Amino acid sequence: MPEFIAYLLLGIYLLGMTFIFVYSLAQGHLLLHFLKARRNKSELKLLKNDFPMVTVQLPIFNELFVVERLIESVAKLNYPTDKLEIQILDDSTDETVQIIQEKIKEFPNINFQYIHRFDRQGFKAGALREGLEKASGDFIAIFDADFIPEPEFLLHTLPYFSSDNIGMVQSRWTHLNEKYSLLTRLQAFALDAHFLIEQTGRNHQGAFINFNGTGGVWRKKCILDAGNWHDDTLTEDLDLSYRAQRKGWEFVYRPEIESPAELPPVMSAIKSQQFRWTKGGAECAAKHAGNVLREKHPFVVKFHAMAHLFNSTIFIAVLLVSLSSLGVWWMGDQGLLPRESLKIAGIFLIGFAIIALVYLFSYVYREEKKSKSLLEAIVLLPIFLSVSMGLGLHNAQAVWEGLTGKKSPFIRTPKFNLEGGKSKLKNNLYLTFKMPVTTWFEGLLALVFIAMVVLAILHHNYLFLPFHLMLAFGYTLVFITSFNSYALGR
């Protein structure tokens, strides 16, 4: 019986590591296409004539600290005023309503359309859908409340609608408050890999990419042809992206067009955002994966679509690997597993090495001073991987709920405008998250993996020591920052 349990745990460990390894191969392939795309650098295009009618949509919900900054930035968009309409899609229930109405009075020459809803039906997707019914633009640009679009944004994106078959152009997010704290640095580290490596790599080879919810421009006809905005997932942007591309619409990703935005500064807000993204991604996987596999697409498109749709499932794999490694270590230490099988298990760690390489490249290529950025990346990388694994329990729950069809409301990520001094974190009215039970389990797992590090040293069994050391650090940091951030809202 003990041997059966030992091999069962080893099987679970190997299954999880196999998933991570296959995912890493997809990431490595995207890195290769990113490097190929880098050889064909193109300068920013600029629209100089034939200005189409454009509607800019600004979905808002209780954005007391950032909404004025947003309105000021879109009012500075360099575009003919007779061809520009700005919809403020306001679902707010606090004083944001009055702030908006007073602010737009400062720009009498700008065509602001204020649309206020009282029921929030469909949340962000519902607001965008209702606004689209009244939009007069042939093209729809969308910005969340924490973004500050550059004045030339429309002039830089619209030239890429070079054919009638192009349905969406996405820009690259940059970060207003990256240097604020370790947490914001780690988020930037993760997002840069997505926006530099993944989006570029997929787009370069004609695979499906996604509209990132903001910082992009849609052809209105594409949105309508794909079935308009749906509110049956928490990631309406990913859902519409797949419906449009499955119908044959082409997307364009331009990393040289930047859209500055704010990063959540506290763990409770990060967790809220992560939960929505990971659960929504899993919901879209359940909704679209089968159709993508059945439809006539090239193998590379199907392969990367599966890696894309199921990428959040890696958190379930990491959680399984983490927990099963406890038993595998103990069984191996007791001689119930042969040394050869443990060495084979270690081979799969190459998957983590490939994933680490992707993040290193994204950080280095983003910066101008390559040698300095490489050193910074080497320092940040193990911390980032540790915290990502420390979020495994929280995000695995979100993925499981998404795959199994459990529904939950859309909870927006609060914005603070800390760089502009508009708000403070202590007793902030938007930090109303309740601490979930999983936070206490994160603390428990921190203690478990700290104990495993101690046992490894005492028993001179170092097979999983680096892995367990990162898990101990990751769960400890996630627990402490979670506990502190939930306390801020009290």
GROMACS .gro file of C-alpha atoms in nm:
model
  490
    1MET     CA    1   0.000   0.000   0.000
    2PRO     CA    2   0.273   0.256   0.083
    3GLU     CA    3   0.441   0.184  -0.252
    4PHE     CA    4   0.108   0.236  -0.433
    5ILE     CA    5   0.064   0.574  -0.264
    6ALA     CA    6   0.424   0.662  -0.348
    7TYR     CA    7   0.380   0.590  -0.718
    8LEU     CA    8   0.040   0.761  -0.722
    9LEU     CA    9   0.196   1.079  -0.585
   10LEU     CA   10   0.481   1.048  -0.833
   11GLY     CA   11   0.226   1.009  -1.113
   12ILE     CA   12   0.039   1.324  -1.004
   13TYR     CA   13   0.369   1.511  -0.985
   14LEU     CA   14   0.476   1.395  -1.331
   15LEU     CA   15   0.133   1.477  -1.479
   16GLY     CA   16   0.153   1.832  -1.348
   17MET     CA   17   0.512   1.874  -1.463
   18THR     CA   18   0.419   1.740  -1.809
   19PHE     CA   19   0.151   2.007  -1.844
   20ILE     CA   20   0.399   2.274  -1.737
   21PHE     CA   21   0.655   2.137  -1.983
   22VAL     CA   22   0.411   2.143  -2.278
   23TYR     CA   23   0.307   2.496  -2.184
   24SER     CA   24   0.673   2.597  -2.170
   25LEU     CA   25   0.723   2.463  -2.525
   26ALA     CA   26   0.445   2.694  -2.643
   27GLN     CA   27   0.613   2.984  -2.462
   28GLY     CA   28   0.948   2.896  -2.614
   29HIS     CA   29   0.794   2.890  -2.961
   30LEU     CA   30   0.644   3.234  -2.902
   31LEU     CA   31   0.986   3.358  -2.793
   32LEU     CA   32   1.138   3.239  -3.123
   33HIS     CA   33   0.871   3.426  -3.322
   34PHE     CA   34   0.922   3.733  -3.107
   35LEU     CA   35   1.291   3.730  -3.198
   36LYS     CA   36   1.202   3.690  -3.565
   37ALA     CA   37   0.957   3.980  -3.544
   38ARG     CA   38   1.226   4.195  -3.386
   39ARG     CA   39   1.427   4.174  -3.710
   40ASN     CA   40   1.147   4.348  -3.899
   41LYS     CA   41   1.114   4.660  -3.690
   42SER     CA   42   0.876   4.917  -3.835
   43GLU     CA   43   0.844   5.282  -3.746
   44LEU     CA   44   0.521   5.429  -3.619
   45LYS     CA   45   0.273   5.511  -3.892
   46LEU     CA   46   0.080   5.836  -3.876
   47LEU     CA   47  -0.268   5.906  -4.013
   48LYS     CA   48  -0.254   6.232  -4.209
   49ASN     CA   49  -0.580   6.245  -4.401
   50ASP     CA   50  -0.913   6.067  -4.459
   51PHE     CA   51  -1.006   6.076  -4.090
   52PRO     CA   52  -1.285   5.826  -4.015
   53MET     CA   53  -1.545   5.885  -3.747
   54VAL     CA   54  -1.419   5.749  -3.411
   55THR     CA   55  -1.601   5.682  -3.085
   56VAL     CA   56  -1.391   5.658  -2.770
   57GLN     CA   57  -1.561   5.455  -2.497
   58LEU     CA   58  -1.467   5.506  -2.130
   59PRO     CA   59  -1.634   5.245  -1.905
   60ILE     CA   60  -1.644   5.386  -1.550
   61PHE     CA   61  -1.756   5.248  -1.214
   62ASN     CA   62  -1.675   5.440  -0.896
   63GLU     CA   63  -1.342   5.586  -1.007
   64LEU     CA   64  -1.320   5.879  -0.768
   65PHE     CA   65  -0.940   5.910  -0.781
   66VAL     CA   66  -0.861   5.866  -1.151
   67VAL     CA   67  -1.161   5.979  -1.358
   68GLU     CA   68  -1.051   6.343  -1.386
   69ARG     CA   69  -0.708   6.234  -1.507
   70LEU     CA   70  -0.873   6.010  -1.768
   71ILE     CA   71  -1.105   6.284  -1.898
   72GLU     CA   72  -0.816   6.529  -1.923
   73SER     CA   73  -0.608   6.282  -2.123
   74VAL     CA   74  -0.879   6.189  -2.376
   75ALA     CA   75  -0.962   6.558  -2.419
   76LYS     CA   76  -0.605   6.599  -2.545
   77LEU     CA   77  -0.641   6.338  -2.821
   78ASN     CA   78  -0.504   6.485  -3.141
   79TYR     CA   79  -0.795   6.423  -3.378
   80PRO     CA   80  -1.047   6.640  -3.567
   81THR     CA   81  -1.321   6.729  -3.319
   82ASP     CA   82  -1.594   6.686  -3.578
   83LYS     CA   83  -1.481   6.325  -3.626
   84LEU     CA   84  -1.447   6.237  -3.258
   85GLU     CA   85  -1.710   6.130  -3.006
   86ILE     CA   86  -1.622   6.040  -2.647
   87GLN     CA   87  -1.871   5.824  -2.458
   88ILE     CA   88  -1.844   5.818  -2.080
   89LEU     CA   89  -2.021   5.495  -1.985
   90ASP     CA   90  -2.078   5.562  -1.618
   91ASP     CA   91  -2.220   5.297  -1.385
   92SER     CA   92  -2.102   5.479  -1.072
   93THR     CA   93  -2.296   5.487  -0.747
   94ASP     CA   94  -2.078   5.738  -0.561
   95GLU     CA   95  -1.963   6.099  -0.609
   96THR     CA   96  -1.780   5.998  -0.928
   97VAL     CA   97  -2.108   6.087  -1.103
   98GLN     CA   98  -2.086   6.454  -0.998
   99ILE     CA   99  -1.711   6.472  -1.062
  100ILE     CA  100  -1.758   6.358  -1.422
  101GLN     CA  101  -2.042   6.596  -1.495
  102GLU     CA  102  -1.845   6.891  -1.359
  103LYS     CA  103  -1.523   6.791  -1.534
  104ILE     CA  104  -1.664   6.763  -1.886
  105LYS     CA  105  -1.794   7.120  -1.858
  106GLU     CA  106  -1.429   7.228  -1.882
  107PHE     CA  107  -1.418   7.105  -2.243
  108PRO     CA  108  -1.715   7.264  -2.426
  109ASN     CA  109  -1.555   7.202  -2.765
  110ILE     CA  110  -1.520   6.826  -2.711
  111ASN     CA  111  -1.810   6.597  -2.803
  112PHE     CA  112  -1.857   6.420  -2.468
  113GLN     CA  113  -2.157   6.188  -2.446
  114TYR     CA  114  -2.244   6.106  -2.084
  115ILE     CA  115  -2.437   5.779  -2.045
  116HIS     CA  116  -2.531   5.678  -1.691
  117ARG     CA  117  -2.682   5.339  -1.600
  118PHE     CA  118  -2.842   5.251  -1.269
  119ASP     CA  119  -2.864   4.872  -1.290
  120ARG     CA  120  -2.511   4.771  -1.408
  121GLN     CA  121  -2.667   4.485  -1.605
  122GLY     CA  122  -2.390   4.290  -1.776
  123PHE     CA  123  -2.127   4.500  -1.592
  124LYS     CA  124  -1.853   4.628  -1.826
  125ALA     CA  125  -1.975   4.421  -2.121
  126GLY     CA  126  -2.327   4.556  -2.074
  127ALA     CA  127  -2.202   4.915  -2.061
  128LEU     CA  128  -1.996   4.872  -2.379
  129ARG     CA  129  -2.289   4.706  -2.555
  130GLU     CA  130  -2.530   4.983  -2.461
  131GLY     CA  131  -2.281   5.249  -2.566
  132LEU     CA  132  -2.225   5.076  -2.900
  133GLU     CA  133  -2.594   5.111  -2.984
  134LYS     CA  134  -2.555   5.490  -2.965
  135ALA     CA  135  -2.203   5.516  -3.108
  136SER     CA  136  -2.168   5.709  -3.433
  137GLY     CA  137  -1.807   5.605  -3.497
  138ASP     CA  138  -1.694   5.348  -3.752
  139PHE     CA  139  -1.409   5.270  -3.512
  140ILE     CA  140  -1.434   5.219  -3.136
  141ALA     CA  141  -1.139   5.296  -2.905
  142ILE     CA  142  -1.169   5.174  -2.545
  143PHE     CA  143  -0.983   5.290  -2.234
  144ASP     CA  144  -1.029   5.180  -1.874
  145ALA     CA  145  -1.026   5.444  -1.603
  146ASP     CA  146  -0.663   5.391  -1.501
  147PHE     CA  147  -0.524   5.464  -1.849
  148ILE     CA  148  -0.374   5.782  -1.987
  149PRO     CA  149  -0.381   5.757  -2.368
  150GLU     CA  150  -0.113   5.944  -2.558
  151PRO     CA  151  -0.240   6.241  -2.767
  152GLU     CA  152  -0.132   6.069  -3.091
  153PHE     CA  153  -0.296   5.735  -3.003
  154LEU     CA  154  -0.568   5.744  -3.271
  155LEU     CA  155  -0.333   5.881  -3.536
  156HIS     CA  156  -0.094   5.591  -3.467
  157THR     CA  157  -0.345   5.304  -3.448
  158LEU     CA  158  -0.591   5.382  -3.728
  159PRO     CA  159  -0.336   5.345  -4.015
  160TYR     CA  160  -0.309   4.973  -3.931
  161PHE     CA  161  -0.669   4.916  -4.041
  162SER     CA  162  -0.515   4.882  -4.386
  163SER     CA  163  -0.770   4.633  -4.514
  164ASP     CA  164  -1.140   4.577  -4.456
  165ASN     CA  165  -1.062   4.242  -4.292
  166ILE     CA  166  -0.872   4.391  -3.998
  167GLY     CA  167  -1.106   4.407  -3.701
  168MET     CA  168  -0.890   4.525  -3.409
  169VAL     CA  169  -0.558   4.695  -3.335
  170GLN     CA  170  -0.409   4.649  -2.987
  171SER     CA  171  -0.139   4.864  -2.827
  172ARG     CA  172   0.111   4.770  -2.554
  173TRP     CA  173   0.041   4.857  -2.193
  174THR     CA  174   0.312   5.046  -2.008
  175HIS     CA  175   0.316   5.125  -1.638
  176LEU     CA  176   0.271   5.458  -1.462
  177ASN     CA  177   0.366   5.335  -1.116
  178GLU     CA  178   0.601   5.043  -1.182
  179LYS     CA  179   0.862   5.173  -0.935
  180TYR     CA  180   0.609   5.222  -0.654
  181SER     CA  181   0.680   4.893  -0.474
  182LEU     CA  182   0.803   4.537  -0.514
  183LEU     CA  183   0.448   4.425  -0.597
  184THR     CA  184   0.413   4.673  -0.883
  185ARG     CA  185   0.756   4.574  -1.017
  186LEU     CA  186   0.654   4.208  -1.020
  187GLN     CA  187   0.327   4.285  -1.200
  188ALA     CA  188   0.514   4.483  -1.464
  189PHE     CA  189   0.754   4.189  -1.497
  190ALA     CA  190   0.462   3.958  -1.576
  191LEU     CA  191   0.268   4.195  -1.804
  192ASP     CA  192   0.575   4.280  -2.011
  193ALA     CA  193   0.620   3.912  -2.096
  194HIS     CA  194   0.260   3.900  -2.220
  195PHE     CA  195   0.273   4.223  -2.418
  196LEU     CA  196   0.621   4.182  -2.562
  197ILE     CA  197   0.671   3.806  -2.610
  198GLU     CA  198   0.325   3.646  -2.619
  199GLN     CA  199   0.125   3.903  -2.815
  200THR     CA  200   0.410   3.969  -3.060
  201GLY     CA  201   0.489   3.598  -3.099
  202ARG     CA  202   0.129   3.500  -3.166
  203ASN     CA  203   0.059   3.786  -3.404
  204HIS     CA  204   0.380   3.726  -3.602
  205GLN     CA  205   0.275   3.372  -3.694
  206GLY     CA  206  -0.094   3.443  -3.750
  207ALA     CA  207  -0.218   3.279  -3.430
  208PHE     CA  208  -0.512   3.418  -3.233
  209ILE     CA  209  -0.434   3.714  -3.007
  210ASN     CA  210  -0.666   3.896  -2.772
  211PHE     CA  211  -0.791   4.247  -2.722
  212ASN     CA  212  -0.669   4.333  -2.372
  213GLY     CA  213  -0.987   4.506  -2.261
  214THR     CA  214  -0.842   4.854  -2.305
  215GLY     CA  215  -0.580   5.041  -2.506
  216GLY     CA  216  -0.709   4.915  -2.840
  217VAL     CA  217  -0.933   5.011  -3.131
  218TRP     CA  218  -1.209   4.798  -3.286
  219ARG     CA  219  -1.380   4.824  -3.620
  220LYS     CA  220  -1.745   4.862  -3.519
  221LYS     CA  221  -1.855   4.627  -3.795
  222CYS     CA  222  -1.628   4.356  -3.651
  223ILE     CA  223  -1.785   4.380  -3.305
  224LEU     CA  224  -2.137   4.351  -3.448
  225ASP     CA  225  -2.046   4.071  -3.690
  226ALA     CA  226  -1.892   3.869  -3.406
  227GLY     CA  227  -2.211   3.896  -3.199
  228ASN     CA  228  -2.142   4.207  -2.990
  229TRP     CA  229  -2.025   4.205  -2.628
  230HIS     CA  230  -2.132   3.903  -2.419
  231ASP     CA  231  -2.149   3.907  -2.041
  232ASP     CA  232  -2.142   3.530  -1.978
  233THR     CA  233  -1.770   3.534  -1.887
  234LEU     CA  234  -1.558   3.760  -1.666
  235THR     CA  235  -1.324   3.836  -1.957
  236GLU     CA  236  -1.555   3.982  -2.222
  237ASP     CA  237  -1.247   4.105  -2.412
  238LEU     CA  238  -1.099   3.756  -2.461
  239ASP     CA  239  -1.441   3.613  -2.547
  240LEU     CA  240  -1.513   3.869  -2.821
  241SER     CA  241  -1.158   3.834  -2.954
  242TYR     CA  242  -1.203   3.461  -3.013
  243ARG     CA  243  -1.550   3.497  -3.162
  244ALA     CA  244  -1.421   3.759  -3.407
  245GLN     CA  245  -1.109   3.570  -3.512
  246ARG     CA  246  -1.300   3.245  -3.548
  247LYS     CA  247  -1.518   3.429  -3.803
  248GLY     CA  248  -1.210   3.527  -4.002
  249TRP     CA  249  -1.136   3.877  -3.875
  250GLU     CA  250  -0.768   3.965  -3.846
  251PHE     CA  251  -0.610   4.140  -3.549
  252VAL     CA  252  -0.298   4.357  -3.542
  253TYR     CA  253  -0.070   4.401  -3.242
  254ARG     CA  254   0.168   4.700  -3.235
  255PRO     CA  255   0.409   4.698  -2.937
  256GLU     CA  256   0.559   5.033  -3.036
  257ILE     CA  257   0.226   5.207  -2.962
  258GLU     CA  258   0.220   5.253  -2.585
  259SER     CA  259  -0.075   5.295  -2.350
  260PRO     CA  260   0.031   5.399  -1.998
  261ALA     CA  261  -0.175   5.260  -1.710
  262GLU     CA  262  -0.172   5.213  -1.333
  263LEU     CA  263  -0.084   4.886  -1.160
  264PRO     CA  264  -0.269   4.772  -0.843
  265PRO     CA  265  -0.045   4.859  -0.546
  266VAL     CA  266  -0.183   4.616  -0.284
  267MET     CA  267  -0.222   4.239  -0.279
  268SER     CA  268  -0.600   4.239  -0.220
  269ALA     CA  269  -0.651   4.440  -0.542
  270ILE     CA  270  -0.400   4.220  -0.727
  271LYS     CA  271  -0.582   3.908  -0.614
  272SER     CA  272  -0.917   4.053  -0.724
  273GLN     CA  273  -0.774   4.127  -1.069
  274GLN     CA  274  -0.598   3.790  -1.091
  275PHE     CA  275  -0.916   3.606  -0.991
  276ARG     CA  276  -1.117   3.780  -1.265
  277TRP     CA  277  -0.852   3.723  -1.532
  278THR     CA  278  -0.783   3.358  -1.449
  279LYS     CA  279  -1.146   3.259  -1.397
  280GLY     CA  280  -1.257   3.450  -1.706
  281GLY     CA  281  -0.983   3.285  -1.911
  282ALA     CA  282  -1.101   2.943  -1.794
  283GLU     CA  283  -1.461   3.034  -1.879
  284CYS     CA  284  -1.350   3.131  -2.231
  285ALA     CA  285  -1.158   2.804  -2.260
  286ALA     CA  286  -1.475   2.610  -2.178
  287LYS     CA  287  -1.668   2.825  -2.427
  288HIS     CA  288  -1.430   2.825  -2.724
  289ALA     CA  289  -1.172   2.543  -2.704
  290GLY     CA  290  -1.393   2.273  -2.853
  291ASN     CA  291  -1.504   2.494  -3.141
  292VAL     CA  292  -1.147   2.601  -3.222
  293LEU     CA  293  -1.036   2.237  -3.237
  294ARG     CA  294  -1.328   2.136  -3.461
  295GLU     CA  295  -1.292   2.429  -3.702
  296LYS     CA  296  -1.051   2.441  -3.994
  297HIS     CA  297  -0.748   2.623  -3.860
  298PRO     CA  298  -0.377   2.547  -3.913
  299PHE     CA  299  -0.217   2.328  -3.647
  300VAL     CA  300  -0.005   2.614  -3.511
  301VAL     CA  301  -0.318   2.827  -3.462
  302LYS     CA  302  -0.495   2.546  -3.274
  303PHE     CA  303  -0.186   2.468  -3.064
  304HIS     CA  304  -0.136   2.825  -2.950
  305ALA     CA  305  -0.510   2.878  -2.903
  306MET     CA  306  -0.514   2.587  -2.657
  307ALA     CA  307  -0.204   2.719  -2.479
  308HIS     CA  308  -0.363   3.065  -2.471
  309LEU     CA  309  -0.708   2.960  -2.352
  310PHE     CA  310  -0.579   2.715  -2.093
  311ASN     CA  311  -0.277   2.917  -1.978
  312SER     CA  312  -0.438   2.991  -1.641
  313THR     CA  313  -0.470   2.614  -1.584
  314ILE     CA  314  -0.097   2.618  -1.511
  315PHE     CA  315  -0.190   2.734  -1.159
  316ILE     CA  316  -0.374   2.404  -1.100
  317ALA     CA  317  -0.069   2.219  -1.235
  318VAL     CA  318   0.167   2.416  -1.009
  319LEU     CA  319  -0.056   2.354  -0.705
  320LEU     CA  320  -0.068   1.978  -0.777
  321VAL     CA  321   0.307   1.963  -0.832
  322SER     CA  322   0.370   2.160  -0.512
  323LEU     CA  323   0.150   1.941  -0.293
  324SER     CA  324   0.251   1.608  -0.449
  325SER     CA  325   0.619   1.698  -0.419
  326LEU     CA  326   0.578   1.681  -0.040
  327GLY     CA  327   0.485   1.314  -0.060
  328VAL     CA  328   0.735   1.235  -0.336
  329TRP     CA  329   1.017   1.384  -0.126
  330TRP     CA  330   0.913   1.189   0.183
  331MET     CA  331   0.861   0.859  -0.001
  332GLY     CA  332   1.193   0.899  -0.175
  333ASP     CA  333   1.366   0.974   0.155
  334GLN     CA  334   1.214   0.657   0.299
  335GLY     CA  335   1.336   0.449   0.004
  336LEU     CA  336   0.986   0.376  -0.131
  337LEU     CA  337   1.074   0.532  -0.467
  338PRO     CA  338   1.386   0.441  -0.665
  339ARG     CA  339   1.643   0.715  -0.717
  340GLU     CA  340   1.612   0.677  -1.096
  341SER     CA  341   1.245   0.779  -1.093
  342LEU     CA  342   1.327   1.088  -0.888
  343LYS     CA  343   1.598   1.186  -1.135
  344ILE     CA  344   1.349   1.147  -1.422
  345ALA     CA  345   1.107   1.369  -1.231
  346GLY     CA  346   1.377   1.633  -1.206
  347ILE     CA  347   1.419   1.646  -1.585
  348PHE     CA  348   1.082   1.815  -1.621
  349LEU     CA  349   1.214   2.117  -1.433
  350ILE     CA  350   1.347   2.228  -1.772
  351GLY     CA  351   0.995   2.362  -1.832
  352PHE     CA  352   1.048   2.621  -1.560
  353ALA     CA  353   1.381   2.711  -1.719
  354ILE     CA  354   1.213   2.787  -2.055
  355ILE     CA  355   0.944   2.996  -1.889
  356ALA     CA  356   1.212   3.184  -1.695
  357LEU     CA  357   1.393   3.254  -2.023
  358VAL     CA  358   1.080   3.416  -2.167
  359TYR     CA  359   1.057   3.657  -1.875
  360LEU     CA  360   1.427   3.739  -1.891
  361PHE     CA  361   1.403   3.827  -2.260
  362SER     CA  362   1.095   4.042  -2.211
  363TYR     CA  363   1.261   4.245  -1.936
  364VAL     CA  364   1.591   4.288  -2.119
  365TYR     CA  365   1.436   4.382  -2.454
  366ARG     CA  366   1.212   4.639  -2.291
  367GLU     CA  367   1.501   4.837  -2.146
  368GLU     CA  368   1.759   5.044  -2.331
  369LYS     CA  369   2.048   4.959  -2.096
  370LYS     CA  370   2.068   4.587  -2.166
  371SER     CA  371   2.346   4.491  -1.921
  372LYS     CA  372   2.186   4.674  -1.629
  373SER     CA  373   1.840   4.537  -1.708
  374LEU     CA  374   1.977   4.181  -1.726
  375LEU     CA  375   2.113   4.211  -1.372
  376GLU     CA  376   1.780   4.354  -1.253
  377ALA     CA  377   1.592   4.072  -1.425
  378ILE     CA  378   1.812   3.806  -1.266
  379VAL     CA  379   1.728   3.952  -0.924
  380LEU     CA  380   1.355   3.988  -0.992
  381LEU     CA  381   1.305   3.654  -1.169
  382PRO     CA  382   1.324   3.415  -0.869
  383ILE     CA  383   1.109   3.653  -0.663
  384PHE     CA  384   0.851   3.671  -0.944
  385LEU     CA  385   0.843   3.292  -0.990
  386SER     CA  386   0.811   3.243  -0.613
  387VAL     CA  387   0.519   3.486  -0.582
  388SER     CA  388   0.351   3.335  -0.890
  389MET     CA  389   0.368   2.994  -0.721
  390GLY     CA  390   0.249   3.153  -0.397
  391LEU     CA  391  -0.064   3.267  -0.582
  392GLY     CA  392  -0.120   2.909  -0.697
  393LEU     CA  393  -0.389   2.823  -0.443
  394HIS     CA  394  -0.586   3.145  -0.499
  395ASN     CA  395  -0.570   3.129  -0.877
  396ALA     CA  396  -0.628   2.753  -0.895
  397GLN     CA  397  -0.961   2.808  -0.721
  398ALA     CA  398  -1.053   3.072  -0.981
  399VAL     CA  399  -0.959   2.842  -1.270
  400TRP     CA  400  -1.154   2.550  -1.125
  401GLU     CA  401  -1.465   2.768  -1.085
  402GLY     CA  402  -1.427   2.888  -1.444
  403LEU     CA  403  -1.388   2.540  -1.591
  404THR     CA  404  -1.678   2.397  -1.390
  405GLY     CA  405  -1.918   2.680  -1.472
  406LYS     CA  406  -1.958   2.841  -1.129
  407LYS     CA  407  -2.068   3.202  -1.184
  408SER     CA  408  -1.958   3.507  -0.986
  409PRO     CA  409  -2.008   3.883  -1.030
  410PHE     CA  410  -1.764   4.110  -1.213
  411ILE     CA  411  -1.556   4.286  -0.945
  412ARG     CA  412  -1.353   4.569  -1.088
  413THR     CA  413  -0.999   4.642  -0.973
  414PRO     CA  414  -0.986   4.966  -0.768
  415LYS     CA  415  -0.758   5.244  -0.895
  416PHE     CA  416  -0.581   5.486  -0.664
  417ASN     CA  417  -0.370   5.741  -0.855
  418LEU     CA  418  -0.105   5.724  -0.582
  419GLU     CA  419   0.152   5.882  -0.812
  420GLY     CA  420  -0.067   6.191  -0.839
  421GLY     CA  421  -0.135   6.201  -0.465
  422LYS     CA  422  -0.510   6.165  -0.516
  423SER     CA  423  -0.568   5.894  -0.257
  424LYS     CA  424  -0.419   5.707   0.037
  425LEU     CA  425  -0.429   5.333   0.095
  426LYS     CA  426  -0.509   5.341   0.465
  427ASN     CA  427  -0.886   5.323   0.521
  428ASN     CA  428  -0.942   5.368   0.148
  429LEU     CA  429  -1.313   5.344   0.068
  430TYR     CA  430  -1.246   5.120  -0.235
  431LEU     CA  431  -1.047   4.862  -0.035
  432THR     CA  432  -1.354   4.676   0.085
  433PHE     CA  433  -1.239   4.322   0.003
  434LYS     CA  434  -1.310   4.061   0.268
  435MET     CA  435  -1.022   3.829   0.348
  436PRO     CA  436  -1.107   3.485   0.204
  437VAL     CA  437  -1.042   3.159   0.387
  438THR     CA  438  -0.778   3.070   0.127
  439THR     CA  439  -0.552   3.340   0.274
  440TRP     CA  440  -0.522   3.139   0.595
  441PHE     CA  441  -0.441   2.827   0.391
  442GLU     CA  442  -0.169   3.028   0.217
  443GLY     CA  443  -0.021   3.099   0.559
  444LEU     CA  444  -0.043   2.729   0.644
  445LEU     CA  445   0.132   2.632   0.319
  446ALA     CA  446   0.405   2.885   0.395
  447LEU     CA  447   0.472   2.703   0.724
  448VAL     CA  448   0.462   2.362   0.553
  449PHE     CA  449   0.720   2.455   0.291
  450ILE     CA  450   0.942   2.628   0.548
  451ALA     CA  451   0.937   2.298   0.738
  452MET     CA  452   1.027   2.110   0.418
  453VAL     CA  453   1.329   2.336   0.368
  454VAL     CA  454   1.445   2.259   0.722
  455LEU     CA  455   1.387   1.884   0.673
  456ALA     CA  456   1.579   1.885   0.346
  457ILE     CA  457   1.881   2.037   0.520
  458LEU     CA  458   1.859   1.802   0.819
  459HIS     CA  459   1.820   1.491   0.600
  460HIS     CA  460   2.073   1.604   0.335
  461ASN     CA  461   1.805   1.539   0.073
  462TYR     CA  462   1.826   1.842  -0.156
  463LEU     CA  463   1.626   1.716  -0.457
  464PHE     CA  464   1.336   1.962  -0.408
  465LEU     CA  465   1.519   2.220  -0.197
  466PRO     CA  466   1.520   2.506  -0.455
  467PHE     CA  467   1.155   2.437  -0.543
  468HIS     CA  468   1.041   2.422  -0.178
  469LEU     CA  469   1.251   2.727  -0.089
  470MET     CA  470   1.073   2.932  -0.360
  471LEU     CA  471   0.735   2.800  -0.246
  472ALA     CA  472   0.812   2.888   0.115
  473PHE     CA  473   0.914   3.241   0.019
  474GLY     CA  474   0.623   3.285  -0.225
  475TYR     CA  475   0.346   3.170   0.010
  476THR     CA  476   0.498   3.370   0.298
  477LEU     CA  477   0.512   3.692   0.096
  478VAL     CA  478   0.162   3.641  -0.048
  479PHE     CA  479   0.017   3.569   0.298
  480ILE     CA  480   0.183   3.868   0.468
  481THR     CA  481   0.098   4.118   0.192
  482SER     CA  482  -0.257   3.980   0.169
  483PHE     CA  483  -0.312   4.010   0.543
  484ASN     CA  484  -0.175   4.365   0.546
  485SER     CA  485  -0.378   4.479   0.246
  486TYR     CA  486  -0.707   4.338   0.375
  487ALA     CA  487  -0.637   4.520   0.702
  488LEU     CA  488  -0.598   4.851   0.515
  489GLY     CA  489  -0.967   4.862   0.430
  490ARG     CA  490  -1.089   4.821   0.787
   0.00000   0.00000   0.00000
